[in-house]
Amino acid sequence: LKINFAQREQFVIPAGSIKAGAVNLIAGPSGSGKSTLISILLGFNDEYQGDVFVTGKSATVNLRELNKSSWREKISWLPQEPHFQSSTIFELLKQIKPELTTAAAGEYLQMAGMESSEMPGGLNTQLGGLNEALSIGQRRKVALARALVKDGDLIILDEPSASVDDASEAVIASAIDKLNKAGKIVLVISHRENLISNVDNLIYFAGAKS
């Protein structure tokens, strides 16, 4: 699977490729189109100029022609500010993979840098609502674990290590490296030096045209 995108007029976005088996980094100033490209790739935005092509094993298809629901099934996504409906951490992960065991759930959380000491109720820690006990950094770790459980072909990580400590960032960087070696398309938006240093393919958005 490979994704190619052509230059658009409203943003100074270079034509380029998001490659499988590589850590692809989107960088650039605020307002340069990074979030817009993610919205396009997720199938939530069809109001764009230019083209996005998806190359599979046997064909290349314009993203506009794909069934968006089926396409999103192939994507694991970590949003920058994750929000959850009321559930426990374990219930959240089992929604993605119903056969998930508690042991496997713990392993995914560890891969995302989430330690058991950060979950006051363990896997039964409540998410969503006014009584949610987790910080934004901890919620990002849970959302990253959810993305890892889904195991999509395209994995989009928006600031995966923001608001976490250096030790957690190193664990997250290791998880990204494993995804890369597994042949996934890993697309990262990040300003954190430890993650940027492991990038194979840099896609720089220069900013809006004046």
XYZ file of N, CA, C and O in Angstrom:
840
model
N 0.852 -1.191 0.000
C 0.000 0.000 0.000
C 0.884 1.235 0.000
O 1.852 1.314 0.755
N 0.580 2.181 -0.883
C 1.316 3.445 -0.943
C 0.329 4.552 -1.256
O -0.656 4.332 -1.975
N 0.573 5.746 -0.731
C -0.303 6.879 -0.968
C 0.506 7.991 -1.618
O 1.554 8.404 -1.103
N 0.043 8.470 -2.761
C 0.686 9.583 -3.457
C -0.261 10.766 -3.476
O -1.461 10.596 -3.707
N 0.262 11.955 -3.256
C -0.602 13.125 -3.336
C 0.046 14.192 -4.202
O 1.261 14.383 -4.188
N -0.796 14.851 -5.009
C -0.340 15.895 -5.918
C -0.500 17.252 -5.259
O -1.320 17.433 -4.357
N 0.272 18.212 -5.716
C 0.274 19.539 -5.104
C -1.099 20.196 -5.227
O -1.768 20.089 -6.248
N -1.503 20.898 -4.156
C -2.764 21.615 -4.144
C -2.500 23.116 -4.225
O -1.439 23.579 -3.845
N -3.502 23.836 -4.674
C -3.311 25.266 -4.878
C -3.466 26.062 -3.596
O -2.816 27.083 -3.411
N -4.350 25.631 -2.682
C -4.626 26.448 -1.502
C -3.523 26.378 -0.448
O -3.440 27.216 0.424
N -2.671 25.351 -0.509
C -1.556 25.232 0.407
C -0.289 24.942 -0.402
O -0.356 24.356 -1.477
N 0.841 25.351 0.112
C 2.103 25.019 -0.533
C 2.491 23.629 -0.047
O 3.329 23.449 0.839
N 1.831 22.621 -0.581
C 2.064 21.235 -0.197
C 2.769 20.537 -1.354
O 2.228 20.484 -2.458
N 3.964 20.034 -1.154
C 4.675 19.390 -2.259
C 4.034 18.061 -2.627
O 3.466 17.375 -1.794
N 4.130 17.721 -3.894
C 3.736 16.379 -4.288
C 4.680 15.392 -3.618
O 5.848 15.674 -3.404
N 4.173 14.245 -3.246
C 5.031 13.293 -2.563
C 4.352 11.965 -2.345
O 3.216 11.760 -2.783
N 5.043 11.069 -1.659
C 4.536 9.731 -1.387
C 4.650 9.421 0.091
O 5.636 9.780 0.738
N 3.625 8.773 0.628
C 3.665 8.226 1.974
C 3.897 6.736 1.806
O 3.077 6.037 1.216
N 5.006 6.253 2.306
C 5.504 4.932 1.937
C 5.284 3.906 3.032
O 5.334 4.217 4.215
N 5.084 2.663 2.597
C 4.991 1.547 3.533
C 6.381 1.150 4.003
O 7.374 1.369 3.310
N 6.452 0.583 5.215
C 7.739 0.168 5.754
C 8.654 1.331 6.016
O 9.882 1.219 5.940
N 8.067 2.482 6.341
C 8.853 3.686 6.609
C 8.095 4.550 7.612
O 6.871 4.502 7.682
N 8.848 5.327 8.394
C 8.231 6.324 9.260
C 8.190 7.633 8.476
O 9.215 8.217 8.156
N 6.984 8.056 8.124
C 6.772 9.268 7.342
C 6.387 10.407 8.285
O 5.434 10.272 9.054
N 7.109 11.505 8.232
C 6.834 12.646 9.105
C 6.287 13.801 8.294
O 6.862 14.193 7.276
N 5.162 14.354 8.752
C 4.659 15.616 8.220
C 5.112 16.720 9.164
O 4.835 16.671 10.360
N 5.806 17.702 8.626
C 6.282 18.830 9.423
C 5.892 20.122 8.722
O 5.607 20.144 7.529
N 5.909 21.204 9.494
C 5.571 22.499 8.929
C 4.866 23.351 9.961
O 4.396 22.853 10.986
N 4.769 24.658 9.704
C 4.158 25.565 10.678
C 2.659 25.355 10.793
O 2.028 24.727 9.940
N 2.095 25.891 11.864
C 0.646 25.841 12.051
C -0.042 26.521 10.873
O 0.409 27.560 10.392
N -1.125 25.925 10.399
C -1.863 26.500 9.292
C -1.327 26.144 7.925
O -1.827 26.650 6.917
N -0.339 25.257 7.869
C 0.275 24.929 6.572
C -0.452 23.810 5.842
O -0.147 23.534 4.679
N -1.395 23.136 6.491
C -2.178 22.110 5.812
C -1.996 20.711 6.339
O -2.539 19.760 5.768
N -1.260 20.551 7.441
C -1.021 19.208 7.983
C -2.332 18.548 8.413
O -2.617 17.405 8.052
N -3.131 19.271 9.188
C -4.401 18.716 9.657
C -5.368 18.506 8.497
O -6.162 17.558 8.503
N -5.286 19.380 7.487
C -6.143 19.227 6.313
C -5.821 17.933 5.583
O -6.728 17.199 5.164
N -4.540 17.617 5.431
C -4.169 16.378 4.751
C -4.655 15.159 5.534
O -5.159 14.199 4.943
N -4.551 15.193 6.859
C -5.050 14.081 7.665
C -6.551 13.914 7.461
O -7.052 12.797 7.282
N -7.287 15.027 7.452
C -8.730 14.968 7.243
C -9.056 14.378 5.873
O -10.000 13.591 5.726
N -8.254 14.714 4.869
C -8.450 14.158 3.530
C -8.186 12.660 3.540
O -8.965 11.867 3.004
N -7.078 12.256 4.157
C -6.720 10.841 4.182
C -7.751 10.006 4.947
O -7.976 8.837 4.620
N -8.376 10.592 5.956
C -9.399 9.885 6.724
C -10.746 9.848 6.000
O -11.681 9.193 6.457
N -10.834 10.562 4.878
C -12.074 10.560 4.113
C -13.133 11.494 4.640
O -14.305 11.375 4.286
N -12.722 12.459 5.474
C -13.686 13.397 6.043
C -13.758 14.706 5.255
O -14.585 15.563 5.553
N -12.880 14.877 4.278
C -12.796 16.135 3.537
C -12.617 15.830 2.056
O -11.572 15.345 1.645
N -13.642 16.110 1.276
C -13.558 15.932 -0.181
C -13.419 17.269 -0.906
O -13.332 17.298 -2.137
N -13.415 18.362 -0.146
C -13.357 19.693 -0.753
C -11.901 20.126 -0.894
O -11.434 21.034 -0.225
N -11.175 19.476 -1.777
C -9.776 19.838 -1.984
C -9.436 19.775 -3.465
O -10.095 19.084 -4.250
N -8.417 20.545 -3.832
C -7.913 20.499 -5.189
C -6.694 19.580 -5.215
O -6.050 19.358 -4.208
N -6.382 19.059 -6.393
C -5.311 18.085 -6.465
C -5.878 16.682 -6.315
O -7.096 16.490 -6.290
N -5.009 15.702 -6.208
C -5.449 14.317 -6.154
C -4.629 13.525 -5.150
O -3.455 13.829 -4.908
N -5.273 12.514 -4.571
C -4.609 11.564 -3.696
C -4.839 10.175 -4.293
O -5.982 9.784 -4.522
N -3.764 9.445 -4.538
C -3.859 8.125 -5.138
C -3.389 7.065 -4.152
O -2.372 7.244 -3.483
N -4.136 5.983 -4.075
C -3.813 4.865 -3.197
C -3.408 3.683 -4.069
O -4.177 3.235 -4.921
N -2.190 3.188 -3.863
C -1.687 2.068 -4.633
C -1.675 0.817 -3.768
O -0.994 0.768 -2.743
N -2.443 -0.185 -4.176
C -2.467 -1.466 -3.496
C -1.641 -2.492 -4.239
O -0.768 -2.151 -5.040
N -1.923 -3.762 -4.001
C -1.142 -4.825 -4.635
C -1.381 -4.915 -6.130
O -0.497 -5.309 -6.883
N -2.594 -4.553 -6.578
C -2.920 -4.781 -7.975
C -3.400 -3.548 -8.732
O -3.563 -3.613 -9.952
N -3.638 -2.439 -8.040
C -4.203 -1.279 -8.733
C -3.905 0.007 -7.978
O -3.592 -0.003 -6.784
N -4.010 1.117 -8.710
C -3.924 2.447 -8.135
C -5.271 3.135 -8.316
O -5.808 3.162 -9.428
N -5.814 3.662 -7.227
C -7.166 4.223 -7.240
C -7.132 5.626 -6.646
O -6.425 5.890 -5.671
N -7.893 6.524 -7.241
C -8.053 7.860 -6.679
C -8.847 7.748 -5.381
O -9.883 7.065 -5.338
N -8.392 8.406 -4.330
C -9.061 8.322 -3.031
C -10.519 8.733 -3.119
O -11.374 8.202 -2.398
N -10.843 9.653 -4.007
C -12.232 10.107 -4.152
C -13.160 8.956 -4.564
O -14.364 9.008 -4.317
N -12.609 7.940 -5.224
C -13.422 6.852 -5.756
C -13.612 5.707 -4.757
O -14.397 4.790 -5.017
N -12.902 5.746 -3.642
C -12.998 4.665 -2.669
C -14.218 4.840 -1.772
O -14.627 5.965 -1.468
N -14.793 3.726 -1.348
C -15.830 3.771 -0.312
C -15.181 4.200 0.993
O -14.291 3.531 1.504
N -15.605 5.333 1.523
C -14.896 5.935 2.660
C -14.995 5.085 3.921
O -14.042 4.995 4.698
N -16.118 4.439 4.147
C -16.245 3.597 5.337
C -15.287 2.417 5.262
O -14.603 2.089 6.242
N -15.223 1.778 4.098
C -14.301 0.651 3.929
C -12.858 1.110 4.028
O -12.015 0.415 4.597
N -12.569 2.287 3.475
C -11.217 2.836 3.529
C -10.797 3.106 4.970
O -9.687 2.773 5.384
N -11.716 3.694 5.763
C -11.361 4.016 7.154
C -11.126 2.763 7.987
O -10.436 2.817 9.001
N -11.687 1.633 7.572
C -11.428 0.387 8.278
C -9.963 -0.015 8.202
O -9.475 -0.778 9.038
N -9.254 0.491 7.202
C -7.841 0.161 7.029
C -6.917 1.116 7.790
O -5.701 0.961 7.752
N -7.513 2.097 8.466
C -6.726 3.157 9.114
C -6.819 3.069 10.630
O -7.908 2.955 11.192
N -5.667 3.129 11.289
C -5.598 3.347 12.736
C -5.211 4.800 12.942
O -4.244 5.284 12.349
N -5.939 5.503 13.809
C -5.740 6.945 13.933
C -5.631 7.342 15.397
O -6.490 6.990 16.212
N -4.581 8.077 15.703
C -4.434 8.706 17.014
C -4.637 10.207 16.846
O -3.778 10.888 16.291
N -5.774 10.753 17.284
C -5.972 12.200 17.192
C -5.138 12.932 18.235
O -4.724 12.361 19.244
N -4.901 14.206 17.979
C -4.079 14.998 18.898
C -4.772 15.186 20.250
O -4.112 15.195 21.291
N -6.080 15.315 20.247
C -6.837 15.485 21.496
C -7.949 14.434 21.545
O -9.094 14.712 21.192
N -7.618 13.214 21.977
C -8.622 12.142 21.976
C -9.702 12.364 23.021
O -9.449 12.842 24.126
N -10.919 12.013 22.648
C -12.062 12.055 23.564
C -12.749 10.697 23.507
O -12.854 10.089 22.442
N -13.213 10.230 24.645
C -13.811 8.901 24.721
C -15.235 8.988 25.240
O -15.547 9.820 26.095
N -16.082 8.086 24.729
C -17.387 7.907 25.335
C -17.206 7.149 26.650
O -16.171 6.540 26.890
N -18.202 7.208 27.504
C -18.097 6.578 28.817
C -17.883 5.073 28.682
O -18.691 4.359 28.095
N -16.757 4.603 29.191
C -16.414 3.175 29.178
C -15.184 2.996 30.049
O -14.566 3.970 30.496
N -14.806 1.765 30.287
C -13.519 1.503 30.931
C -12.458 1.374 29.843
O -12.767 1.236 28.652
N -11.192 1.428 30.255
C -10.110 1.261 29.284
C -10.239 -0.079 28.569
O -10.107 -0.160 27.341
N -10.527 -1.133 29.329
C -10.636 -2.462 28.730
C -11.809 -2.529 27.743
O -11.686 -3.083 26.642
N -12.952 -1.948 28.113
C -14.112 -1.932 27.215
C -13.788 -1.182 25.925
O -14.208 -1.596 24.836
N -13.047 -0.087 26.036
C -12.664 0.699 24.868
C -11.849 -0.148 23.892
O -12.100 -0.150 22.680
N -10.862 -0.886 24.414
C -9.997 -1.691 23.554
C -10.754 -2.889 22.977
O -10.530 -3.270 21.823
N -11.660 -3.472 23.765
C -12.425 -4.618 23.277
C -13.420 -4.219 22.179
O -13.833 -5.070 21.379
N -13.803 -2.944 22.134
C -14.661 -2.490 21.040
C -13.954 -2.667 19.700
O -14.587 -2.904 18.672
N -12.634 -2.556 19.706
C -11.850 -2.715 18.481
C -11.603 -4.184 18.179
O -11.707 -4.623 17.036
N -11.302 -4.977 19.209
C -11.009 -6.400 19.034
C -11.741 -7.166 20.133
O -11.213 -7.322 21.239
N -12.961 -7.656 19.857
C -13.779 -8.291 20.895
C -13.116 -9.478 21.581
O -13.420 -9.757 22.750
N -12.209 -10.180 20.892
C -11.563 -11.343 21.492
C -10.370 -10.978 22.371
O -9.698 -11.859 22.926
N -10.116 -9.703 22.554
C -8.957 -9.244 23.319
C -9.015 -9.723 24.770
O -10.043 -9.589 25.434
N -7.916 -10.266 25.266
C -7.828 -10.681 26.663
C -7.265 -9.551 27.511
O -6.683 -8.594 26.993
N -7.413 -9.668 28.823
C -6.852 -8.646 29.705
C -5.326 -8.603 29.597
O -4.725 -7.525 29.628
N -4.686 -9.763 29.444
C -3.229 -9.800 29.318
C -2.780 -9.079 28.050
O -1.826 -8.289 28.074
N -3.474 -9.333 26.935
C -3.114 -8.680 25.671
C -3.370 -7.180 25.752
O -2.575 -6.372 25.247
N -4.473 -6.779 26.412
C -4.762 -5.352 26.578
C -3.636 -4.662 27.338
O -3.200 -3.560 26.977
N -3.149 -5.309 28.389
C -2.035 -4.748 29.150
C -0.783 -4.593 28.312
O -0.046 -3.599 28.441
N -0.542 -5.557 27.414
C 0.638 -5.477 26.548
C 0.536 -4.317 25.564
O 1.519 -3.608 25.320
N -0.644 -4.111 25.005
C -0.828 -2.980 24.089
C -0.632 -1.653 24.822
O -0.032 -0.719 24.278
N -1.140 -1.565 26.029
C -0.976 -0.335 26.810
C 0.500 -0.087 27.131
O 0.971 1.053 27.073
N 1.240 -1.140 27.437
C 2.673 -0.996 27.694
C 3.396 -0.529 26.447
O 4.318 0.295 26.516
N 3.008 -1.059 25.282
C 3.609 -0.622 24.018
C 3.374 0.865 23.776
O 4.185 1.540 23.126
N 2.257 1.374 24.308
C 1.923 2.788 24.156
C 2.511 3.639 25.281
O 2.231 4.839 25.350
N 3.304 3.026 26.165
C 3.940 3.772 27.245
C 3.066 3.964 28.463
O 3.401 4.751 29.362
N 1.946 3.245 28.552
C 1.008 3.391 29.666
C 1.315 2.359 30.741
O 1.148 1.155 30.524
N 1.772 2.819 31.885
C 2.084 1.925 32.994
C 0.847 1.693 33.858
O -0.052 2.537 33.928
N 0.825 0.544 34.525
C -0.324 0.214 35.370
C -0.512 1.235 36.490
O -1.638 1.498 36.926
N 0.592 1.837 36.942
C 0.512 2.831 38.019
C -0.232 4.093 37.590
O -0.679 4.875 38.440
N -0.383 4.301 36.267
C -1.084 5.473 35.761
C -2.588 5.248 35.684
O -3.341 6.186 35.399
N -3.026 4.014 35.892
C -4.446 3.684 35.796
C -4.974 3.393 37.195
O -4.765 2.301 37.735
N -5.653 4.340 37.825
C -6.084 4.163 39.219
C -6.991 2.951 39.423
O -6.986 2.354 40.496
N -7.724 2.568 38.396
C -8.592 1.399 38.504
C -8.133 0.254 37.625
O -8.932 -0.631 37.310
N -6.852 0.274 37.241
C -6.358 -0.747 36.326
C -7.096 -0.671 34.999
O -7.448 0.421 34.530
N -7.362 -1.821 34.393
C -8.087 -1.838 33.121
C -9.532 -1.378 33.274
O -10.201 -1.067 32.281
N -10.019 -1.324 34.510
C -11.381 -0.843 34.775
C -11.433 0.658 35.031
O -12.484 1.188 35.417
N -10.307 1.346 34.818
C -10.291 2.803 34.955
C -11.303 3.421 33.996
O -11.346 3.086 32.815
N -12.104 4.326 34.528
C -13.194 4.906 33.747
C -12.701 5.991 32.805
O -11.856 6.820 33.157
N -13.229 5.981 31.588
C -12.952 7.011 30.595
C -14.232 7.781 30.299
O -15.331 7.264 30.449
N -14.071 9.010 29.847
C -15.235 9.813 29.467
C -15.939 10.387 30.672
O -15.784 9.923 31.798
N -16.711 11.425 30.448
C -17.482 12.024 31.531
C -16.650 12.942 32.405
O -15.433 13.087 32.245
N -17.311 13.531 33.387
C -16.666 14.511 34.260
C -15.719 13.866 35.256
O -14.842 14.537 35.801
N -15.861 12.570 35.498
C -15.054 11.909 36.516
C -13.817 11.200 35.942
O -13.171 10.433 36.644
N -13.495 11.468 34.675
C -12.333 10.824 34.078
C -11.074 11.232 34.839
O -10.819 12.410 35.082
N -10.288 10.217 35.227
C -9.149 10.470 36.118
C -7.835 10.662 35.377
O -6.821 10.951 36.009
N -7.816 10.534 34.068
C -6.562 10.551 33.324
C -6.231 11.941 32.795
O -7.116 12.717 32.434
N -4.935 12.223 32.706
C -4.460 13.472 32.119
C -4.517 13.371 30.597
O -4.739 12.298 30.030
N -4.285 14.484 29.900
C -4.300 14.470 28.448
C -3.203 13.555 27.916
O -3.411 12.814 26.946
N -2.024 13.548 28.548
C -0.953 12.657 28.117
C -1.332 11.194 28.278
O -1.039 10.359 27.413
N -2.000 10.863 29.377
C -2.441 9.485 29.606
C -3.541 9.096 28.636
O -3.584 7.957 28.157
N -4.436 10.031 28.318
C -5.483 9.741 27.332
C -4.870 9.482 25.962
O -5.341 8.616 25.220
N -3.809 10.205 25.630
C -3.128 9.957 24.355
C -2.537 8.547 24.328
O -2.557 7.876 23.293
N -1.990 8.105 25.450
C -1.428 6.751 25.504
C -2.524 5.699 25.295
O -2.331 4.716 24.571
N -3.673 5.907 25.928
C -4.783 4.975 25.750
C -5.242 4.982 24.295
O -5.506 3.930 23.700
N -5.314 6.169 23.698
C -5.725 6.273 22.297
C -4.695 5.619 21.378
O -5.050 5.012 20.360
N -3.413 5.726 21.723
C -2.381 5.050 20.935
C -2.528 3.537 21.057
O -2.409 2.811 20.060
N -2.800 3.052 22.272
C -3.041 1.614 22.456
C -4.221 1.156 21.603
O -4.184 0.084 20.990
N -5.269 1.963 21.549
C -6.431 1.638 20.717
C -6.029 1.546 19.246
O -6.461 0.629 18.529
N -5.183 2.470 18.785
C -4.721 2.435 17.396
C -3.879 1.191 17.132
O -3.963 0.586 16.057
N -3.071 0.789 18.110
C -2.244 -0.411 17.948
C -3.106 -1.669 17.914
O -2.835 -2.604 17.153
N -4.159 -1.696 18.719
C -5.068 -2.843 18.735
C -5.741 -2.992 17.367
O -5.885 -4.111 16.847
N -6.133 -1.897 16.759
C -6.811 -1.963 15.465
C -5.905 -2.528 14.384
O -6.364 -3.215 13.468
N -4.601 -2.212 14.441
C -3.627 -2.804 13.517
C -3.975 -2.494 12.065
O -4.038 -3.381 11.209
N -4.200 -1.215 11.751
C -4.531 -0.817 10.392
C -3.335 -0.896 9.451
O -2.185 -1.016 9.887
N -3.615 -0.821 8.156
C -2.535 -0.769 7.169
C -1.868 0.598 7.162
O -0.668 0.719 6.924
N -2.670 1.637 7.374
C -2.183 3.010 7.479
C -2.398 3.469 8.917
O -3.512 3.407 9.427
N -1.325 3.909 9.563
C -1.402 4.321 10.969
C -1.020 5.800 11.047
O 0.120 6.179 10.764
N -1.996 6.636 11.402
C -1.802 8.086 11.471
C -1.710 8.488 12.935
O -2.651 8.277 13.703
N -0.582 9.063 13.312
C -0.322 9.429 14.703
C -0.078 10.930 14.783
O 0.955 11.433 14.327
N -1.024 11.657 15.362
C -0.938 13.112 15.468
C -0.378 13.471 16.845
O -1.062 13.355 17.861
N 0.884 13.887 16.876
C 1.601 14.222 18.118
C 1.505 13.079 19.135
O 0.981 13.244 20.239
N 2.003 11.893 18.808
C 1.819 10.732 19.687
C 2.509 10.839 21.038
O 2.102 10.165 21.985
N 3.563 11.665 21.152
C 4.274 11.733 22.424
C 4.123 13.091 23.113
O 4.864 13.390 24.053
N 3.168 13.890 22.671
C 2.939 15.168 23.343
C 2.426 14.927 24.761
O 1.662 13.998 25.009
N 2.864 15.744 25.699
C 2.410 15.703 27.095
C 2.777 14.414 27.815
O 2.099 14.016 28.755
N 3.847 13.732 27.365
C 4.336 12.559 28.083
C 5.791 12.786 28.465
O 6.474 13.642 27.904
N 6.290 11.982 29.434
C 7.678 12.156 29.869
C 8.630 11.466 28.895
O 8.231 10.777 27.954
N 9.940 11.664 29.124
C 10.952 11.146 28.201
C 10.939 9.622 28.126
O 11.138 9.041 27.058
N 10.697 8.969 29.277
C 10.685 7.508 29.289
C 9.534 6.978 28.442
O 9.702 6.031 27.657
N 8.359 7.584 28.588
C 7.203 7.162 27.788
C 7.440 7.449 26.315
O 7.060 6.657 25.439
N 8.087 8.578 26.020
C 8.373 8.923 24.630
C 9.279 7.881 23.988
O 9.083 7.499 22.824
N 10.261 7.382 24.731
C 11.158 6.353 24.209
C 10.402 5.064 23.913
O 10.660 4.392 22.903
N 9.445 4.708 24.771
C 8.631 3.509 24.548
C 7.769 3.689 23.306
O 7.639 2.771 22.472
N 7.184 4.869 23.149
C 6.345 5.150 21.986
C 7.177 5.116 20.707
O 6.743 4.584 19.677
N 8.391 5.674 20.761
C 9.282 5.632 19.601
C 9.598 4.197 19.220
O 9.679 3.858 18.033
N 9.772 3.330 20.211
C 10.038 1.919 19.953
C 8.830 1.258 19.284
O 8.991 0.445 18.356
N 7.621 1.606 19.731
C 6.406 1.051 19.125
C 6.290 1.480 17.671
O 5.923 0.672 16.796
N 6.627 2.741 17.388
C 6.585 3.233 16.015
C 7.594 2.483 15.153
O 7.316 2.108 14.004
N 8.770 2.228 15.703
C 9.792 1.480 14.975
C 9.312 0.066 14.646
O 9.559 -0.449 13.542
N 8.608 -0.571 15.574
C 8.080 -1.920 15.328
C 7.031 -1.904 14.227
O 6.976 -2.820 13.389
N 6.187 -0.876 14.203
C 5.192 -0.750 13.148
C 5.862 -0.587 11.791
O 5.443 -1.172 10.782
N 6.918 0.213 11.771
C 7.701 0.422 10.561
C 8.252 -0.903 10.051
O 8.089 -1.263 8.881
N 8.873 -1.673 10.934
C 9.486 -2.942 10.542
C 8.443 -3.979 10.133
O 8.754 -4.920 9.399
N 7.199 -3.803 10.607
C 6.124 -4.716 10.225
C 5.538 -4.379 8.858
O 4.631 -5.063 8.391
N 6.064 -3.336 8.225
C 5.620 -2.976 6.884
C 4.412 -2.072 6.833
O 3.819 -1.887 5.768
N 4.033 -1.493 7.966
C 2.890 -0.589 7.986
C 3.262 0.753 7.351
O 4.434 1.132 7.292
N 2.247 1.481 6.887
C 2.454 2.885 6.531
C 2.259 3.687 7.812
O 1.149 3.751 8.348
N 3.327 4.247 8.329
C 3.266 5.025 9.567
C 3.421 6.500 9.214
O 4.446 6.910 8.669
N 2.403 7.286 9.521
C 2.413 8.719 9.247
C 2.336 9.462 10.572
O 1.373 9.316 11.319
N 3.370 10.246 10.871
C 3.489 10.916 12.163
C 3.519 12.431 11.967
O 4.203 12.934 11.075
N 2.760 13.123 12.801
C 2.934 14.564 12.950
C 3.536 14.780 14.323
O 2.944 14.394 15.331
N 4.723 15.355 14.368
C 5.377 15.528 15.665
C 6.447 16.601 15.585
O 7.096 16.774 14.555
N 6.633 17.307 16.709
C 7.728 18.254 16.849
C 8.771 17.754 17.844
O 9.743 18.436 18.135
N 8.575 16.536 18.370
C 9.461 16.016 19.394
C 10.720 15.433 18.757
O 10.663 14.587 17.869
N 11.870 15.856 19.243
C 13.157 15.513 18.632
C 13.405 14.009 18.610
O 13.928 13.460 17.637
N 13.039 13.298 19.688
C 13.327 11.867 19.758
C 12.570 11.074 18.698
O 13.043 10.032 18.236
N 11.379 11.539 18.324
C 10.624 10.860 17.285
C 11.105 11.271 15.897
O 11.222 10.454 14.997
N 11.400 12.553 15.732
C 11.825 13.052 14.432
C 13.138 12.414 13.997
O 13.376 12.187 12.816
N 14.002 12.064 14.949
C 15.311 11.504 14.609
C 15.190 10.138 13.943
O 16.132 9.681 13.284
N 14.056 9.460 14.081
C 13.879 8.126 13.501
C 13.097 8.146 12.191
O 12.678 7.103 11.709
N 12.933 9.322 11.601
C 12.105 9.463 10.410
C 12.865 9.000 9.165
O 14.054 9.267 9.001
N 12.152 8.276 8.288
C 12.717 7.836 7.014
C 12.333 8.763 5.867
O 13.075 8.909 4.894
N 11.159 9.381 5.966
C 10.614 10.152 4.856
C 9.975 11.432 5.404
O 8.953 11.375 6.077
N 10.606 12.572 5.163
C 10.110 13.864 5.652
C 9.308 14.551 4.565
O 9.769 14.713 3.437
N 8.088 14.956 4.930
C 7.220 15.705 4.025
C 6.987 17.070 4.670
O 6.315 17.154 5.696
N 7.559 18.120 4.094
C 7.501 19.445 4.714
C 6.484 20.328 4.014
O 6.524 20.495 2.798
N 5.557 20.866 4.816
C 4.563 21.796 4.305
C 5.050 23.210 4.624
O 5.159 23.568 5.800
N 5.265 24.014 3.598
C 5.899 25.313 3.812
C 4.954 26.359 4.380
O 5.373 27.316 5.006
N 3.644 26.209 4.148
C 2.699 27.189 4.669
C 1.793 27.706 3.588
O 1.974 27.431 2.389
N 0.809 28.493 4.002
C -0.173 29.032 3.058
C 0.475 30.034 2.125
O 1.387 30.761 2.495
N -0.031 30.094 0.894
C 0.460 31.083 -0.048
C -0.018 32.459 0.354
O -1.123 32.633 0.834
N 0.829 33.457 0.133
C 0.444 34.838 0.441
C -0.337 35.422 -0.707
O -0.331 34.913 -1.818
